[in-house]
PDB file of C-alpha atoms in Angstrom:
ATOM      1  CA  HIS A   1      26.492 -23.667  20.449  1.00  0.00           C
ATOM      2  CA  PHE A   2      22.929 -24.344  21.629  1.00  0.00           C
ATOM      3  CA  GLU A   3      22.331 -20.698  22.611  1.00  0.00           C
ATOM      4  CA  GLU A   4      23.973 -19.535  19.409  1.00  0.00           C
ATOM      5  CA  ASP A   5      21.639 -21.745  17.382  1.00  0.00           C
ATOM      6  CA  LEU A   6      18.585 -20.428  19.226  1.00  0.00           C
ATOM      7  CA  ILE A   7      19.598 -16.848  18.467  1.00  0.00           C
ATOM      8  CA  ALA A   8      20.193 -17.705  14.809  1.00  0.00           C
ATOM      9  CA  GLN A   9      16.770 -19.387  14.599  1.00  0.00           C
ATOM     10  CA  ALA A  10      15.075 -16.332  16.116  1.00  0.00           C
ATOM     11  CA  ALA A  11      16.980 -14.071  13.732  1.00  0.00           C
ATOM     12  CA  GLU A  12      15.975 -16.200  10.752  1.00  0.00           C
ATOM     13  CA  ASP A  13      12.332 -16.035  11.857  1.00  0.00           C
ATOM     14  CA  ALA A  14      12.565 -12.252  12.150  1.00  0.00           C
ATOM     15  CA  HIS A  15      13.879 -12.036   8.596  1.00  0.00           C
ATOM     16  CA  LEU A  16      10.748 -13.814   7.337  1.00  0.00           C
ATOM     17  CA  ARG A  17       8.433 -11.042   8.600  1.00  0.00           C
ATOM     18  CA  ASP A  18       6.902  -8.579   6.164  1.00  0.00           C
ATOM     19  CA  PHE A  19       8.558  -5.390   7.452  1.00  0.00           C
ATOM     20  CA  THR A  20      11.359  -4.679   9.908  1.00  0.00           C
ATOM     21  CA  ILE A  21       9.060  -2.695  12.215  1.00  0.00           C
ATOM     22  CA  ASN A  22       6.963  -5.865  12.614  1.00  0.00           C
ATOM     23  CA  ALA A  23       9.995  -8.061  13.319  1.00  0.00           C
ATOM     24  CA  LEU A  24      10.963  -6.883  16.798  1.00  0.00           C
ATOM     25  CA  PHE A  25      10.819  -9.552  19.515  1.00  0.00           C
ATOM     26  CA  TYR A  26      10.298  -9.037  23.236  1.00  0.00           C
ATOM     27  CA  ASN A  27      12.593 -11.208  25.342  1.00  0.00           C
ATOM     28  CA  ILE A  28      10.606 -12.230  28.422  1.00  0.00           C
ATOM     29  CA  ASN A  29      13.775 -13.361  30.218  1.00  0.00           C
ATOM     30  CA  SER A  30      15.794 -10.171  29.815  1.00  0.00           C
ATOM     31  CA  GLY A  31      12.878  -7.759  29.451  1.00  0.00           C
ATOM     32  CA  CYS A  32      14.536  -6.311  26.337  1.00  0.00           C
ATOM     33  CA  VAL A  33      13.435  -5.910  22.740  1.00  0.00           C
ATOM     34  CA  GLU A  34      15.493  -8.104  20.419  1.00  0.00           C
ATOM     35  CA  ASP A  35      16.178  -6.503  17.055  1.00  0.00           C
ATOM     36  CA  PHE A  36      17.817  -8.695  14.398  1.00  0.00           C
ATOM     37  CA  VAL A  37      16.681  -6.674  11.371  1.00  0.00           C
ATOM     38  CA  GLY A  38      17.274  -2.995  12.144  1.00  0.00           C
ATOM     39  CA  GLY A  39      13.657  -2.369  13.019  1.00  0.00           C
ATOM     40  CA  LYS A  40      14.473   0.096  15.821  1.00  0.00           C
ATOM     41  CA  ASN A  41      16.404   2.345  13.446  1.00  0.00           C
ATOM     42  CA  ASP A  42      13.609   2.134  10.893  1.00  0.00           C
ATOM     43  CA  LEU A  43      11.116   3.219  13.567  1.00  0.00           C
ATOM     44  CA  LEU A  44      13.336   6.166  14.462  1.00  0.00           C
ATOM     45  CA  ASN A  45      13.811   7.038  10.790  1.00  0.00           C
ATOM     46  CA  ARG A  46      10.092   6.501  10.094  1.00  0.00           C
ATOM     47  CA  THR A  47      10.807   4.045   7.291  1.00  0.00           C
ATOM     48  CA  ILE A  48       8.887   1.006   6.029  1.00  0.00           C
ATOM     49  CA  ARG A  49      11.481  -1.527   4.928  1.00  0.00           C
ATOM     50  CA  CYS A  50      11.553  -5.279   4.276  1.00  0.00           C
ATOM     51  CA  PRO A  51      14.160  -7.389   6.116  1.00  0.00           C
ATOM     52  CA  ASN A  52      17.303  -8.319   4.224  1.00  0.00           C
ATOM     53  CA  ARG A  53      17.641 -11.865   2.969  1.00  0.00           C
ATOM     54  CA  PHE A  54      18.922 -13.974   5.837  1.00  0.00           C
ATOM     55  CA  GLN A  55      22.340 -15.567   5.469  1.00  0.00           C
ATOM     56  CA  ARG A  56      23.139 -17.669   8.517  1.00  0.00           C
ATOM     57  CA  SER A  57      26.936 -17.681   8.181  1.00  0.00           C
ATOM     58  CA  TYR A  58      27.092 -13.896   7.822  1.00  0.00           C
ATOM     59  CA  PHE A  59      24.765 -13.418  10.801  1.00  0.00           C
ATOM     60  CA  LEU A  60      26.740 -15.754  13.088  1.00  0.00           C
ATOM     61  CA  GLU A  61      29.934 -13.899  12.266  1.00  0.00           C
ATOM     62  CA  ASN A  62      28.581 -10.328  12.408  1.00  0.00           C
ATOM     63  CA  GLN A  63      25.431 -10.616  14.565  1.00  0.00           C
ATOM     64  CA  LYS A  64      23.456  -8.746  11.914  1.00  0.00           C
ATOM     65  CA  SER A  65      22.183  -9.387   8.415  1.00  0.00           C
ATOM     66  CA  ASP A  66      24.120  -8.441   5.313  1.00  0.00           C
ATOM     67  CA  PRO A  67      22.923  -4.970   4.147  1.00  0.00           C
ATOM     68  CA  ALA A  68      23.945  -5.926   0.610  1.00  0.00           C
ATOM     69  CA  LEU A  69      21.068  -8.411   0.618  1.00  0.00           C
ATOM     70  CA  GLU A  70      18.273  -5.840   1.176  1.00  0.00           C
ATOM     71  CA  GLN A  71      17.062  -5.965  -2.426  1.00  0.00           C
ATOM     72  CA  GLU A  72      16.958  -9.766  -2.410  1.00  0.00           C
ATOM     73  CA  GLY A  73      15.040  -9.747   0.858  1.00  0.00           C
ATOM     74  CA  THR A  74      12.538  -7.193  -0.441  1.00  0.00           C
ATOM     75  CA  GLU A  75      11.988  -9.183  -3.633  1.00  0.00           C
ATOM     76  CA  LEU A  76      11.406 -12.361  -1.618  1.00  0.00           C
ATOM     77  CA  ARG A  77       8.876 -10.754   0.735  1.00  0.00           C
ATOM     78  CA  LEU A  78       6.899  -9.122  -2.090  1.00  0.00           C
ATOM     79  CA  ARG A  79       6.895 -12.270  -4.208  1.00  0.00           C
ATOM     80  CA  GLU A  80       5.675 -14.357  -1.269  1.00  0.00           C
ATOM     81  CA  ASP A  81       2.712 -12.046  -0.775  1.00  0.00           C
ATOM     82  CA  PRO A  82       2.326  -9.227  -3.339  1.00  0.00           C
ATOM     83  CA  LEU A  83      -0.413  -7.669  -1.179  1.00  0.00           C
ATOM     84  CA  ARG A  84       2.449  -6.420   1.006  1.00  0.00           C
ATOM     85  CA  ALA A  85       2.913  -3.681  -1.592  1.00  0.00           C
ATOM     86  CA  LEU A  86      -0.472  -2.197  -0.620  1.00  0.00           C
ATOM     87  CA  ARG A  87       0.101  -2.948   3.069  1.00  0.00           C
ATOM     88  CA  ALA A  88       3.380  -1.019   2.960  1.00  0.00           C
ATOM     89  CA  ILE A  89       1.534   1.949   1.459  1.00  0.00           C
ATOM     90  CA  ARG A  90      -1.148   1.727   4.165  1.00  0.00           C
ATOM     91  CA  PHE A  91       1.410   1.680   6.980  1.00  0.00           C
ATOM     92  CA  ALA A  92       3.354   4.560   5.419  1.00  0.00           C
ATOM     93  CA  SER A  93       0.174   6.622   5.021  1.00  0.00           C
ATOM     94  CA  LYS A  94      -1.252   5.802   8.447  1.00  0.00           C
ATOM     95  CA  TYR A  95       1.912   6.475  10.459  1.00  0.00           C
ATOM     96  CA  GLU A  96       3.366   9.120   8.115  1.00  0.00           C
ATOM     97  CA  PHE A  97       6.396   6.968   7.345  1.00  0.00           C
ATOM     98  CA  GLN A  98       8.305   6.742   4.080  1.00  0.00           C
ATOM     99  CA  LEU A  99       8.785   3.653   1.945  1.00  0.00           C
ATOM    100  CA  SER A 100      12.350   2.462   1.584  1.00  0.00           C
ATOM    101  CA  PRO A 101      13.910   3.152  -1.835  1.00  0.00           C
ATOM    102  CA  CYS A 102      14.148  -0.636  -2.285  1.00  0.00           C
ATOM    103  CA  ILE A 103      10.396  -1.154  -1.769  1.00  0.00           C
ATOM    104  CA  GLN A 104       9.600   1.754  -4.103  1.00  0.00           C
ATOM    105  CA  LYS A 105      11.825   0.301  -6.804  1.00  0.00           C
ATOM    106  CA  ILE A 106      10.594  -3.289  -6.613  1.00  0.00           C
ATOM    107  CA  VAL A 107       6.882  -2.447  -6.281  1.00  0.00           C
ATOM    108  CA  GLN A 108       7.087  -0.745  -9.674  1.00  0.00           C
ATOM    109  CA  THR A 109       8.408  -3.827 -11.472  1.00  0.00           C
ATOM    110  CA  LYS A 110       6.122  -5.680 -13.865  1.00  0.00           C
ATOM    111  CA  GLU A 111       6.880  -8.924 -12.047  1.00  0.00           C
ATOM    112  CA  VAL A 112       5.520  -7.775  -8.689  1.00  0.00           C
ATOM    113  CA  GLN A 113       2.514  -6.053 -10.269  1.00  0.00           C
ATOM    114  CA  ASN A 114       1.683  -9.193 -12.252  1.00  0.00           C
ATOM    115  CA  PHE A 115       2.014 -11.243  -9.056  1.00  0.00           C
ATOM    116  CA  LEU A 116      -0.410  -8.856  -7.357  1.00  0.00           C
ATOM    117  CA  LEU A 117      -2.964  -9.391 -10.123  1.00  0.00           C
ATOM    118  CA  GLU A 118      -2.438 -13.128 -10.537  1.00  0.00           C
ATOM    119  CA  LYS A 119      -1.656 -14.408  -7.028  1.00  0.00           C
ATOM    120  CA  THR A 120      -3.869 -12.188  -4.862  1.00  0.00           C
ATOM    121  CA  THR A 121      -7.639 -12.539  -4.636  1.00  0.00           C
ATOM    122  CA  ASN A 122      -9.829  -9.543  -5.389  1.00  0.00           C
ATOM    123  CA  GLU A 123     -11.282  -9.767  -1.886  1.00  0.00           C
ATOM    124  CA  ARG A 124      -7.872  -9.297  -0.244  1.00  0.00           C
ATOM    125  CA  ILE A 125      -6.997  -6.351  -2.503  1.00  0.00           C
ATOM    126  CA  LEU A 126     -10.399  -4.798  -1.854  1.00  0.00           C
ATOM    127  CA  THR A 127     -10.041  -5.196   1.918  1.00  0.00           C
ATOM    128  CA  GLU A 128      -6.554  -3.669   1.985  1.00  0.00           C
ATOM    129  CA  THR A 129      -7.598  -0.740  -0.209  1.00  0.00           C
ATOM    130  CA  GLN A 130     -10.664  -0.084   1.923  1.00  0.00           C
ATOM    131  CA  LYS A 131      -8.377   0.091   4.969  1.00  0.00           C
ATOM    132  CA  ILE A 132      -6.418   2.825   3.189  1.00  0.00           C
ATOM    133  CA  LEU A 133      -9.622   4.694   2.348  1.00  0.00           C
ATOM    134  CA  ALA A 134     -10.755   4.410   5.981  1.00  0.00           C
ATOM    135  CA  LEU A 135      -7.806   6.488   7.227  1.00  0.00           C
ATOM    136  CA  SER A 136      -8.232  10.196   7.923  1.00  0.00           C
ATOM    137  CA  THR A 137      -8.996  12.132   4.737  1.00  0.00           C
ATOM    138  CA  GLU A 138      -5.502  13.506   4.193  1.00  0.00           C
ATOM    139  CA  LYS A 139      -3.833  10.154   4.910  1.00  0.00           C
ATOM    140  CA  ALA A 140      -6.293   8.266   2.712  1.00  0.00           C
ATOM    141  CA  ILE A 141      -5.673  10.587  -0.211  1.00  0.00           C
ATOM    142  CA  ARG A 142      -1.948  10.314   0.389  1.00  0.00           C
ATOM    143  CA  GLY A 143      -2.326   6.538   0.199  1.00  0.00           C
ATOM    144  CA  ILE A 144      -4.254   6.622  -3.082  1.00  0.00           C
ATOM    145  CA  SER A 145      -1.802   9.097  -4.571  1.00  0.00           C
ATOM    146  CA  GLN A 146       1.082   6.819  -3.555  1.00  0.00           C
ATOM    147  CA  ILE A 147      -0.676   3.911  -5.259  1.00  0.00           C
ATOM    148  CA  ALA A 148      -0.723   6.108  -8.366  1.00  0.00           C
ATOM    149  CA  GLU A 149       2.917   7.175  -8.007  1.00  0.00           C
ATOM    150  CA  LEU A 150       4.064   3.564  -7.778  1.00  0.00           C
ATOM    151  CA  GLY A 151       2.074   2.493 -10.830  1.00  0.00           C
ATOM    152  CA  LEU A 152      -0.358   0.218  -8.982  1.00  0.00           C
ATOM    153  CA  LEU A 153      -3.626   1.902  -9.985  1.00  0.00           C
ATOM    154  CA  HIS A 154      -4.414  -0.610 -12.713  1.00  0.00           C
ATOM    155  CA  CYS A 155      -4.142  -3.391 -10.105  1.00  0.00           C
ATOM    156  CA  VAL A 156      -6.904  -1.834  -7.993  1.00  0.00           C
ATOM    157  CA  PHE A 157      -8.979   0.593 -10.061  1.00  0.00           C
ATOM    158  CA  PRO A 158      -9.736  -0.523 -13.637  1.00  0.00           C
ATOM    159  CA  MET A 159     -11.249   2.862 -14.479  1.00  0.00           C
ATOM    160  CA  ALA A 160      -7.885   4.531 -13.876  1.00  0.00           C
ATOM    161  CA  CYS A 161      -6.632   3.025 -17.148  1.00  0.00           C
ATOM    162  CA  GLU A 162      -8.922   5.422 -19.015  1.00  0.00           C
ATOM    163  CA  LEU A 163      -7.807   8.611 -17.277  1.00  0.00           C
ATOM    164  CA  PRO A 164      -5.241  10.874 -18.945  1.00  0.00           C
ATOM    165  CA  GLU A 165      -1.657  10.188 -17.956  1.00  0.00           C
ATOM    166  CA  ASN A 166      -0.738  11.582 -14.514  1.00  0.00           C
ATOM    167  CA  PHE A 167      -4.286  12.936 -14.047  1.00  0.00           C
ATOM    168  CA  LEU A 168      -4.623  11.774 -10.455  1.00  0.00           C
ATOM    169  CA  LEU A 169      -1.166  12.971  -9.476  1.00  0.00           C
ATOM    170  CA  ARG A 170      -1.890  16.426 -10.890  1.00  0.00           C
ATOM    171  CA  HIS A 171      -5.174  16.694  -8.988  1.00  0.00           C
ATOM    172  CA  VAL A 172      -4.304  15.177  -5.622  1.00  0.00           C
ATOM    173  CA  ASN A 173      -4.328  18.536  -3.825  1.00  0.00           C
ATOM    174  CA  GLN A 174      -7.616  19.477  -5.452  1.00  0.00           C
ATOM    175  CA  CYS A 175      -9.167  16.181  -4.367  1.00  0.00           C
ATOM    176  CA  LEU A 176      -7.952  16.802  -0.832  1.00  0.00           C
ATOM    177  CA  SER A 177      -9.320  20.331  -0.663  1.00  0.00           C
ATOM    178  CA  CYS A 178     -12.682  19.269  -2.114  1.00  0.00           C
ATOM    179  CA  CYS A 179     -13.086  16.342   0.291  1.00  0.00           C
ATOM    180  CA  THR A 180     -11.953  18.356   3.301  1.00  0.00           C
ATOM    181  CA  GLU A 181     -14.354  21.190   2.494  1.00  0.00           C
ATOM    182  CA  VAL A 182     -17.325  18.863   1.990  1.00  0.00           C
ATOM    183  CA  LEU A 183     -16.629  16.910   5.186  1.00  0.00           C
ATOM    184  CA  ARG A 184     -16.256  20.125   7.163  1.00  0.00           C
ATOM    185  CA  SER A 185     -19.366  21.856   5.815  1.00  0.00           C
ATOM    186  CA  CYS A 186     -21.783  18.908   5.790  1.00  0.00           C
ATOM    187  CA  GLU A 187     -22.340  17.684   9.328  1.00  0.00           C
ATOM    188  CA  ASP A 188     -25.209  15.400   8.317  1.00  0.00           C
ATOM    189  CA  LEU A 189     -23.406  13.991   5.304  1.00  0.00           C
ATOM    190  CA  LYS A 190     -24.707  10.482   4.606  1.00  0.00           C
ATOM    191  CA  VAL A 191     -21.891   9.585   2.249  1.00  0.00           C
ATOM    192  CA  SER A 192     -18.976   7.605   3.654  1.00  0.00           C
ATOM    193  CA  GLN A 193     -15.491   9.066   3.412  1.00  0.00           C
ATOM    194  CA  ASN A 194     -14.252   6.327   1.080  1.00  0.00           C
ATOM    195  CA  GLN A 195     -17.153   6.998  -1.302  1.00  0.00           C
ATOM    196  CA  LEU A 196     -16.390  10.705  -1.184  1.00  0.00           C
ATOM    197  CA  ILE A 197     -12.713  10.187  -1.978  1.00  0.00           C
ATOM    198  CA  LEU A 198     -13.454   7.784  -4.832  1.00  0.00           C
ATOM    199  CA  ALA A 199     -16.075  10.135  -6.228  1.00  0.00           C
ATOM    200  CA  SER A 200     -13.630  13.035  -6.177  1.00  0.00           C
ATOM    201  CA  PHE A 201     -10.856  11.086  -7.894  1.00  0.00           C
ATOM    202  CA  PHE A 202     -12.985   9.468 -10.581  1.00  0.00           C
ATOM    203  CA  THR A 203     -15.761  11.994 -11.202  1.00  0.00           C
ATOM    204  CA  PRO A 204     -14.304  12.826 -14.669  1.00  0.00           C
ATOM    205  CA  LEU A 205     -15.531   9.388 -15.746  1.00  0.00           C
ATOM    206  CA  HIS A 206     -19.026   9.820 -14.281  1.00  0.00           C
ATOM    207  CA  GLY A 207     -21.754   8.926 -16.734  1.00  0.00           C
ATOM    208  CA  GLU A 208     -19.300   7.458 -19.208  1.00  0.00           C
ATOM    209  CA  TYR A 209     -18.232   4.220 -17.512  1.00  0.00           C
ATOM    210  CA  GLN A 210     -15.599   4.273 -20.216  1.00  0.00           C
ATOM    211  CA  TYR A 211     -13.138   2.274 -18.155  1.00  0.00           C
ATOM    212  CA  HIS A 212     -14.958  -0.912 -19.174  1.00  0.00           C
ATOM    213  CA  ASN A 213     -12.762  -3.024 -21.370  1.00  0.00           C
ATOM    214  CA  SER A 214     -13.415  -6.597 -22.382  1.00  0.00           C
ATOM    215  CA  THR A 215      -9.739  -7.446 -21.851  1.00  0.00           C
ATOM    216  CA  PHE A 216      -9.958  -6.694 -18.096  1.00  0.00           C
ATOM    217  CA  HIS A 217     -10.784  -9.461 -15.687  1.00  0.00           C
ATOM    218  CA  GLU A 218     -12.922  -8.524 -12.702  1.00  0.00           C
ATOM    219  CA  PHE A 219     -11.087  -6.046 -10.502  1.00  0.00           C
ATOM    220  CA  PRO A 220     -11.651  -5.272  -6.810  1.00  0.00           C
ATOM    221  CA  PHE A 221     -13.287  -1.934  -7.607  1.00  0.00           C
ATOM    222  CA  THR A 222     -15.612  -2.883 -10.445  1.00  0.00           C
ATOM    223  CA  ARG A 223     -18.107  -0.910 -12.497  1.00  0.00           C
ATOM    224  CA  GLU A 224     -20.805  -1.706  -9.929  1.00  0.00           C
ATOM    225  CA  HIS A 225     -18.702  -0.384  -7.062  1.00  0.00           C
ATOM    226  CA  MET A 226     -18.318   2.931  -8.826  1.00  0.00           C
ATOM    227  CA  LYS A 227     -21.988   3.150  -9.840  1.00  0.00           C
ATOM    228  CA  GLU A 228     -22.944   2.829  -6.187  1.00  0.00           C
ATOM    229  CA  THR A 229     -20.308   5.355  -5.187  1.00  0.00           C
ATOM    230  CA  TRP A 230     -21.503   7.933  -7.683  1.00  0.00           C
ATOM    231  CA  LYS A 231     -25.138   7.261  -6.792  1.00  0.00           C
ATOM    232  CA  ALA A 232     -24.410   7.874  -3.100  1.00  0.00           C
ATOM    233  CA  SER A 233     -22.359  10.965  -3.919  1.00  0.00           C
ATOM    234  CA  LEU A 234     -24.666  12.356  -6.596  1.00  0.00           C
ATOM    235  CA  CYS A 235     -25.123  15.672  -4.806  1.00  0.00           C
ATOM    236  CA  LEU A 236     -21.371  16.214  -4.972  1.00  0.00           C
ATOM    237  CA  VAL A 237     -20.676  15.119  -8.520  1.00  0.00           C
ATOM    238  CA  SER A 238     -21.599  18.366 -10.262  1.00  0.00           C
ATOM    239  CA  SER A 239     -19.351  20.445  -8.019  1.00  0.00           C
ATOM    240  CA  PHE A 240     -16.459  18.059  -8.573  1.00  0.00           C
ATOM    241  CA  LEU A 241     -17.024  18.104 -12.324  1.00  0.00           C
ATOM    242  CA  SER A 242     -16.857  21.888 -12.389  1.00  0.00           C
ATOM    243  CA  ASN A 243     -13.502  21.786 -10.624  1.00  0.00           C
ATOM    244  CA  PHE A 244     -11.758  19.102 -12.658  1.00  0.00           C
ATOM    245  CA  ILE A 245     -10.340  19.767 -16.073  1.00  0.00           C
ATOM    246  CA  ILE A 246      -8.977  16.878 -18.064  1.00  0.00           C
TER     247      ILE A 246
END
């Protein structure tokens, strides 16, 4: 039973990882990749998925985790570290993967979104969002649009609360075309890509700063962040304004 226990311990450890694609182990004795969570299939299917909740008795009998426990496993992983919601979006955008239906469902719950606001520091949210914005233009915009689709905008961008409903989703393609055109035509552009993307998304609020609300606590992307962004992108603001209709 010693070897059986070792395998079960390794499997349990794998089920504590954030996503199945990050839970593959290399066996230095056999030279094989050990997969206790279905990570190989998720790589092939280009899917970001959390491991199922581990149940030792089921694993010992079936040598795999119970697929009926996927939702419980996803809830556990996202409650442990709500920032995984943004990390899942970053991985999906960067590698052109899809989020599992379970992740999509649970990320949109009030519980997980409240955990993200209450349990995660602004610095960690800011860092993760900046990593999304640092991707190639199309992937970065895909990431921001997915943040919008999953209802996480208010956790990252306070100004988004003041935009008309579904505004960003309706103008994603326009943002992409504007950013792509500017980046292609301006070789000596001194504005960073993340500033350009933010300016394109939130230009309708330029000059108004109307997203300020005394009920908000400090968010990762604060009023000062956006002032600096618009200042750096001032030469672009008028062209964006002429293209966006609220």
